[in-house]
Amino acid sequence: MKYILAFDAGTTSSRAIVFDHSGAIRATAQKEFKQYFPQPGWVEHDANEIWSTQYGVATEAMAAANLNPKDFAAIGITNQRETAVVWNRETGEPVGHAIVWQDRRTAAFCDQMKRDGLEQLIKRKTGLVIDAYFSGSKVRWILDNVHGARADAENGKLAFGTIDSWLIWKLSGGKTHVTDPSNASRTMLYNIRTGEWDDELLDLLKIPRQMLPQVMKSSEVYCRSENLDIPVAGIGGDQQAALFGQACVKPGMVKNTYGTGCFMLMNTGTEPVESKNNLLSTVAWKIGKDLEYALEGSIFIAGAVVQWLRDGLGIIRNSSDVEELAASVQDNGGVYLVPAFAGLGAPHWDQYARGSISGLTRGTTAGHIARAALEGIAFQVADVLSAMEADSKIKLTELRVDGGASANDMLMQFQADLLDVPVIRPAILETTALGAAYLAGLAVGFWRDEAEIFAQWRVGQTFEPAMKPDVREKLRATWDKAVSRAKSWEDA
């Protein structure tokens, strides 16, 4: 058995990647699935479509590599983290659409929790801020708004899980209901200090404990896939999996993933760091006996702004066209795009912010808007990094990057200029899926230990900063002004 199969269950698509022992990609398959927007600020997925597309691309990737299940040592799963699925244990059917991490329908409920003085309790136990982003309030909404759901949950008939739990339930034929600490720590229901579901938090959110999955390690055998007959042996929430895939295993190492959203994580070792600058303290993974932690800055909209340029504005045909359009102008022409389509995440945490374009003139072109969209991603990352350096008291020396938008050279160069540190893109950009593959391979002895894995990490390209300090300062000051215009746009 010479290969690992990684499931990469993203926010807009399902992907499967076949990795060999050297960590190289042998085959990949991907399929987008439908996004549902039933009301402004609401975002939903069909969990059955996630399963069917994920299973479909898995078989497609195996066929593309000319392999069959007996060639695989294990399956590793990485997933969009805070999206909530509730399903019936007897029928295996979801009670409704999954509520996606971007969804803001529970913002008012979260505001009430803040007014009730619960912020410090939540932060101390979970490492999180109170926000509609996390799964807990979404599950409560489902129980309160889907007919009969609360009674069924209290009678033990319903199961809740993030996408990893849902996929493992389906892979195991409904026999296994598990998650790992990296996903559990994103629910607002899990105590990151004790490593267990927290009864006080469950009571606060009125969520029956019997709905919850068992929390296992990030690297161990959970079940054997019924259909594929391969052990399922690794789980990592997408950002934690990318941290692992980027070999950021020592405290102070930082990676940033440019996906649908943007997520910067710093490894903080075996002790959680309590943020004073609106970052999250989260579980990175559990491989041995100890939980390991990370500081995280979550940006809700990154690559999704490019999809909006494509699907919403129609100024590009393919996402990859954005770099050429942005390069058609010398600079942003004074235009700043704050992509607060789902509110602002770290370090602002403004549920009522909305997207804005500032600085428009008659001379503004589609090129300026495309450039401002890309720069808006980099500005958000710079805001998060400033907060992370203040919390950790560690000055960044390099930023490791991955995710789809990290292939954009213009964006990476602007990011290096804005941060004034080298931006390092690895030889393999698929570090999220690679991290899941590594976690699964470790569990079954495919790789001997972490040292063998991390010896495989290779630099692809380094972007050195070249911007003058006064230019950088002016750009960031104008960005701050643009962000202030986008904040508190909606009435609470």
Coordinates of C-alpha atoms in Angstrom, one line a residue, residues 70-461:
K70 CA -6.1 -1.9 -1.9
D71 CA -3.3 0.5 -3.0
F72 CA -4.2 2.9 -0.1
A73 CA -2.9 2.8 3.5
A74 CA -5.5 5.3 4.8
I75 CA -7.9 8.2 4.2
G76 CA -7.3 11.6 5.8
I77 CA -10.1 14.2 6.1
T78 CA -9.8 18.0 6.2
N79 CA -12.8 20.2 6.2
Q80 CA -14.4 23.6 6.4
R81 CA -14.7 23.8 10.1
E82 CA -17.7 25.6 11.7
T83 CA -20.4 24.5 9.2
A84 CA -23.1 22.7 11.2
V85 CA -25.0 19.6 10.0
V86 CA -27.8 18.0 12.0
W87 CA -29.1 14.6 10.9
N88 CA -31.4 11.8 11.9
R89 CA -29.5 8.8 13.3
E90 CA -32.1 6.3 12.1
T91 CA -32.6 7.6 8.5
G92 CA -29.2 9.2 8.0
E93 CA -30.9 12.2 6.5
P94 CA -30.1 15.8 7.4
V95 CA -33.0 17.7 9.1
G96 CA -32.4 20.6 6.7
H97 CA -29.6 22.3 5.0
A98 CA -26.2 22.7 6.7
I99 CA -25.6 26.2 8.1
V100 CA -22.3 27.4 6.7
W101 CA -19.6 29.1 8.8
Q102 CA -20.1 32.4 6.8
D103 CA -23.8 32.5 7.9
R104 CA -24.8 35.4 10.1
R105 CA -28.4 34.5 11.1
T106 CA -27.5 34.0 14.8
A107 CA -25.8 37.4 15.2
A108 CA -28.6 38.8 17.3
F109 CA -28.5 35.7 19.6
C110 CA -24.7 36.2 20.0
D111 CA -25.3 39.8 20.8
Q112 CA -27.7 38.7 23.6
M113 CA -25.0 36.4 25.0
K114 CA -22.6 39.4 25.1
R115 CA -25.2 41.5 26.9
D116 CA -25.7 38.6 29.4
G117 CA -22.0 39.0 30.3
L118 CA -20.8 35.7 28.9
E119 CA -17.8 36.9 26.9
Q120 CA -15.1 36.1 29.5
L121 CA -16.6 32.7 30.3
I122 CA -16.7 31.7 26.6
K123 CA -13.2 33.0 26.0
R124 CA -11.7 31.3 29.1
K125 CA -13.2 27.9 28.3
T126 CA -13.1 27.9 24.4
G127 CA -10.5 30.4 23.4
L128 CA -13.1 31.9 21.1
V129 CA -15.0 35.2 20.9
I130 CA -18.8 35.1 20.9
D131 CA -19.7 35.2 17.2
A132 CA -22.2 33.7 14.7
Y133 CA -19.2 32.2 12.9
F134 CA -19.0 29.2 15.3
S135 CA -21.2 26.1 15.2
G136 CA -22.8 26.2 18.6
S137 CA -25.4 29.0 17.9
K138 CA -26.1 27.4 14.5
V139 CA -27.1 24.1 16.1
R140 CA -29.3 25.9 18.6
W141 CA -31.0 27.7 15.7
I142 CA -31.7 24.4 14.0
L143 CA -33.2 22.9 17.2
D144 CA -35.4 26.0 17.7
N145 CA -36.5 26.5 14.1
V146 CA -36.8 23.0 12.5
H147 CA -40.2 21.5 13.4
G148 CA -39.7 18.6 15.9
A149 CA -36.0 18.9 16.0
R150 CA -35.6 19.8 19.6
A151 CA -37.8 16.9 20.8
D152 CA -36.0 14.5 18.5
A153 CA -32.6 15.7 19.8
E154 CA -33.6 15.3 23.4
N155 CA -34.8 11.8 22.6
G156 CA -31.4 10.9 21.2
K157 CA -32.6 10.7 17.6
L158 CA -30.5 13.5 16.1
A159 CA -26.7 13.8 15.6
F160 CA -24.7 17.0 15.2
G161 CA -21.4 17.2 13.5
T162 CA -19.1 19.4 11.5
I163 CA -18.4 18.2 8.0
D164 CA -15.6 15.8 9.1
S165 CA -18.2 14.0 11.4
W166 CA -20.8 13.9 8.6
L167 CA -18.3 12.4 6.1
I168 CA -17.1 9.7 8.6
W169 CA -20.7 8.9 9.5
K170 CA -21.4 8.3 5.7
L171 CA -18.1 6.4 5.1
S172 CA -18.8 4.1 8.1
G173 CA -22.3 3.3 7.0
G174 CA -23.8 5.2 10.0
K175 CA -21.7 3.3 12.6
T176 CA -19.2 6.0 13.6
H177 CA -19.9 9.4 15.0
V178 CA -16.6 11.1 15.9
T179 CA -14.6 14.3 15.4
D180 CA -11.2 15.6 16.5
P181 CA -10.1 18.4 18.8
S182 CA -9.3 20.8 16.0
N183 CA -12.9 20.8 14.8
A184 CA -14.4 20.4 18.3
S185 CA -12.6 23.6 19.4
R186 CA -14.5 25.6 16.8
T187 CA -18.0 24.8 18.1
M188 CA -18.1 27.1 21.2
L189 CA -19.1 23.9 23.1
Y190 CA -15.7 22.4 23.8
N191 CA -13.4 23.3 26.7
I192 CA -9.9 23.6 25.1
R193 CA -8.3 23.3 28.6
T194 CA -9.9 20.1 29.7
G195 CA -10.2 18.6 26.2
E196 CA -13.9 17.7 26.6
W197 CA -17.4 18.9 25.8
D198 CA -18.4 21.4 28.5
D199 CA -21.7 20.9 30.3
E200 CA -22.0 24.5 31.3
L201 CA -21.7 25.6 27.7
L202 CA -24.1 23.0 26.5
D203 CA -26.7 24.2 29.1
L204 CA -26.2 27.8 28.0
L205 CA -26.8 27.0 24.4
K206 CA -29.5 24.4 25.2
I207 CA -27.8 21.6 23.1
P208 CA -28.3 18.0 24.3
R209 CA -25.0 16.2 24.9
Q210 CA -26.3 13.0 23.2
M211 CA -26.2 14.9 19.8
L212 CA -22.4 15.4 20.0
P213 CA -19.7 13.2 18.4
Q214 CA -17.0 11.5 20.4
V215 CA -13.8 13.5 20.3
M216 CA -10.8 11.4 19.3
K217 CA -7.2 12.2 18.4
S218 CA -6.4 14.0 15.1
S219 CA -4.4 10.9 14.1
E220 CA -5.8 7.5 14.8
V221 CA -8.0 4.9 13.1
Y222 CA -11.7 5.9 13.5
C223 CA -13.3 3.3 11.2
R224 CA -13.0 1.5 7.9
S225 CA -14.8 2.9 5.0
E226 CA -17.6 0.5 4.0
N227 CA -17.6 1.4 0.3
L228 CA -13.9 1.9 -0.2
D229 CA -12.5 -0.6 2.3
I230 CA -9.8 1.8 3.5
P231 CA -9.1 2.9 7.1
V232 CA -10.1 6.4 7.9
A233 CA -7.3 7.6 10.2
G234 CA -6.8 11.4 10.2
I235 CA -8.9 14.5 10.8
G236 CA -7.8 18.1 10.8
G237 CA -9.9 21.2 10.5
D238 CA -8.7 22.9 7.3
Q239 CA -6.6 25.6 8.9
Q240 CA -5.0 23.3 11.4
A241 CA -4.3 20.7 8.7
A242 CA -2.5 23.4 6.7
L243 CA -0.4 24.4 9.7
F244 CA 0.6 20.7 10.0
G245 CA 1.2 20.4 6.2
Q246 CA 3.4 23.5 6.3
A247 CA 5.6 21.8 9.0
C248 CA 4.8 24.7 11.4
V249 CA 5.4 22.4 14.4
K250 CA 7.5 24.7 16.6
P251 CA 6.1 27.6 18.7
G252 CA 6.2 30.8 16.8
M253 CA 6.0 29.3 13.3
V254 CA 3.2 31.0 11.2
K255 CA 1.3 30.0 8.0
N256 CA -1.4 31.8 6.2
T257 CA -4.0 30.0 3.9
Y258 CA -5.6 32.0 1.1
G259 CA -8.8 30.0 0.5
T260 CA -12.5 31.1 0.4
G261 CA -11.5 33.0 3.6
C262 CA -8.0 33.7 4.9
F263 CA -6.6 32.1 8.0
M264 CA -3.4 32.8 9.8
L265 CA -2.2 30.4 12.4
M266 CA 0.8 30.6 14.8
N267 CA 1.8 27.4 16.6
T268 CA 1.9 28.2 20.4
G269 CA 2.9 24.7 21.7
T270 CA 1.2 22.9 24.5
E271 CA -0.2 25.9 26.3
P272 CA -3.1 28.0 24.9
V273 CA -2.3 31.8 24.6
E274 CA -5.1 34.1 25.7
S275 CA -5.4 36.8 23.1
K276 CA -5.6 40.5 24.1
N277 CA -6.1 41.6 20.5
N278 CA -9.2 39.7 19.4
L279 CA -7.5 36.6 18.0
L280 CA -8.7 33.1 18.8
S281 CA -6.9 30.5 20.8
T282 CA -7.6 27.2 19.2
V283 CA -6.5 23.5 19.3
A284 CA -4.0 22.8 16.5
W285 CA -4.1 19.0 16.8
K286 CA -3.8 16.1 19.2
I287 CA -1.4 13.4 18.0
G288 CA 0.2 12.0 21.2
K289 CA -1.2 12.5 24.7
D290 CA -1.2 16.3 24.7
L291 CA -3.3 18.9 23.0
E292 CA -1.2 21.4 21.0
Y293 CA -2.5 24.9 20.4
A294 CA -2.4 27.8 18.0
L295 CA -3.3 31.5 17.8
E296 CA -5.6 32.2 14.9
G297 CA -6.8 35.2 12.9
S298 CA -9.9 34.4 10.8
I299 CA -10.7 36.5 7.8
F300 CA -14.1 35.6 6.4
I301 CA -13.7 36.7 2.7
A302 CA -10.5 36.2 0.7
G303 CA -10.6 34.1 -2.4
A304 CA -14.4 34.5 -2.3
V305 CA -14.0 38.2 -3.3
V306 CA -12.5 36.9 -6.6
Q307 CA -15.5 34.6 -7.1
W308 CA -17.7 37.6 -6.5
L309 CA -15.8 39.5 -9.2
R310 CA -16.5 36.5 -11.5
D311 CA -20.1 35.6 -10.6
G312 CA -21.5 38.8 -9.1
L313 CA -19.9 41.6 -11.2
G314 CA -19.0 39.5 -14.2
I315 CA -15.8 41.4 -14.8
I316 CA -13.7 38.2 -15.2
R317 CA -14.7 34.9 -16.8
N318 CA -12.4 32.7 -14.7
S319 CA -11.0 33.2 -11.2
S320 CA -7.4 32.9 -12.7
D321 CA -8.1 35.9 -14.9
V322 CA -8.0 38.3 -11.9
E323 CA -4.2 38.7 -11.9
E324 CA -4.1 39.8 -15.6
L325 CA -6.9 42.3 -15.0
A326 CA -5.3 43.7 -11.8
A327 CA -2.0 44.0 -13.6
S328 CA -3.6 46.2 -16.3
V329 CA -3.2 49.2 -14.0
Q330 CA -0.1 50.4 -12.3
D331 CA -1.7 50.8 -8.9
N332 CA -5.1 50.8 -7.2
G333 CA -5.9 54.3 -8.3
G334 CA -7.0 55.2 -4.8
V335 CA -9.6 52.5 -4.8
Y336 CA -10.0 50.3 -1.6
L337 CA -12.3 47.3 -1.5
V338 CA -13.2 46.0 2.0
P339 CA -14.8 42.6 1.4
A340 CA -16.9 42.5 4.5
F341 CA -19.7 40.5 2.8
A342 CA -20.2 38.4 5.9
G343 CA -19.1 40.9 8.4
L344 CA -15.5 41.4 9.6
G345 CA -13.5 38.7 11.4
A346 CA -10.3 39.2 13.3
P347 CA -9.2 41.5 14.7
H348 CA -12.4 43.6 14.3
W349 CA -15.1 41.1 14.9
D350 CA -17.9 43.3 13.6
Q351 CA -21.0 41.2 12.7
Y352 CA -22.7 44.2 11.2
A353 CA -19.9 45.4 8.8
R354 CA -20.7 45.1 5.1
G355 CA -18.6 45.2 2.0
S356 CA -17.6 48.6 0.6
I357 CA -15.6 50.1 -2.3
S358 CA -14.1 53.5 -1.4
G359 CA -12.2 56.1 -3.5
L360 CA -14.2 55.6 -6.8
T361 CA -13.7 58.3 -9.5
R362 CA -14.7 58.6 -13.1
G363 CA -11.3 57.3 -13.9
T364 CA -11.8 54.0 -12.0
T365 CA -11.7 50.9 -14.3
A366 CA -12.4 47.2 -13.8
G367 CA -8.6 46.8 -13.4
H368 CA -8.6 49.1 -10.4
I369 CA -11.5 47.2 -8.8
A370 CA -9.7 43.9 -9.4
R371 CA -6.5 45.2 -8.0
A372 CA -8.3 46.7 -4.9
A373 CA -9.9 43.3 -4.4
L374 CA -6.6 41.5 -4.3
E375 CA -5.0 44.2 -2.1
G376 CA -8.0 44.0 0.2
I377 CA -7.0 40.4 0.9
A378 CA -3.4 41.4 1.8
F379 CA -4.5 44.3 3.9
Q380 CA -6.7 42.1 6.0
V381 CA -3.8 39.7 6.5
A382 CA -1.6 42.6 7.7
D383 CA -4.2 43.6 10.3
V384 CA -4.2 40.1 11.7
L385 CA -0.4 39.8 11.7
S386 CA -0.1 43.0 13.7
A387 CA -2.5 41.6 16.3
M388 CA -0.6 38.2 16.4
E389 CA 2.8 39.8 17.0
A390 CA 1.3 41.9 19.8
D391 CA -0.2 38.8 21.5
S392 CA 2.7 36.5 21.1
K393 CA 5.5 39.1 21.6
I394 CA 7.2 37.3 18.6
K395 CA 8.3 39.3 15.6
L396 CA 7.6 37.4 12.4
T397 CA 10.7 36.5 10.3
E398 CA 8.8 34.8 7.4
L399 CA 5.3 33.9 6.4
R400 CA 4.6 30.5 4.9
V401 CA 1.6 30.6 2.5
D402 CA -0.7 28.2 0.8
G403 CA -4.2 27.9 -0.6
G404 CA -5.6 28.7 -4.1
A405 CA -5.0 32.4 -4.1
S406 CA -1.3 32.0 -3.0
A407 CA -0.6 31.0 -6.6
N408 CA -1.2 34.6 -7.5
D409 CA 2.3 36.2 -7.8
M410 CA 1.0 39.8 -7.7
L411 CA -0.9 39.1 -4.5
M412 CA 2.1 37.4 -2.8
Q413 CA 4.5 40.2 -3.8
F414 CA 2.1 42.8 -2.4
Q415 CA 1.7 40.8 0.8
A416 CA 5.5 40.6 1.3
D417 CA 5.7 44.4 0.6
L418 CA 2.9 45.1 3.1
L419 CA 4.3 42.9 5.9
D420 CA 8.0 43.7 5.2
V421 CA 8.9 40.1 5.6
P422 CA 9.7 37.3 3.1
V423 CA 6.6 35.4 1.9
I424 CA 7.5 31.7 1.2
R425 CA 5.3 29.6 -1.0
P426 CA 6.1 25.9 -0.7
A427 CA 6.7 23.5 -3.7
I428 CA 3.4 21.8 -2.9
L429 CA 0.5 24.3 -2.5
E430 CA -2.0 21.7 -1.4
T431 CA -0.8 21.8 2.2
T432 CA -4.3 21.5 3.7
A433 CA -4.9 18.2 2.0
L434 CA -1.3 17.2 2.6
G435 CA -1.7 17.9 6.3
A436 CA -4.7 15.5 6.5
A437 CA -2.7 12.9 4.6
Y438 CA 0.2 13.2 7.0
L439 CA -2.2 12.8 10.0
A440 CA -3.7 9.7 8.5
G441 CA -0.4 8.2 7.4
L442 CA 1.1 8.7 10.9
A443 CA -1.7 6.7 12.5
V444 CA -1.2 3.6 10.3
G445 CA 2.6 3.7 10.2
F446 CA 2.8 4.9 6.6
W447 CA 5.3 7.5 7.8
R448 CA 7.5 6.6 10.7
D449 CA 7.3 9.8 12.7
E450 CA 6.8 13.6 12.4
A451 CA 10.5 14.1 11.6
E452 CA 10.3 12.0 8.5
I453 CA 7.3 14.0 7.3
F454 CA 8.7 17.4 7.9
A455 CA 11.9 16.6 6.1
Q456 CA 9.8 16.6 3.0
W457 CA 8.8 20.3 3.1
R458 CA 10.3 22.3 0.2
V459 CA 10.4 26.0 -0.8
G460 CA 8.8 26.7 -4.1
Q461 CA 9.2 30.5 -4.4

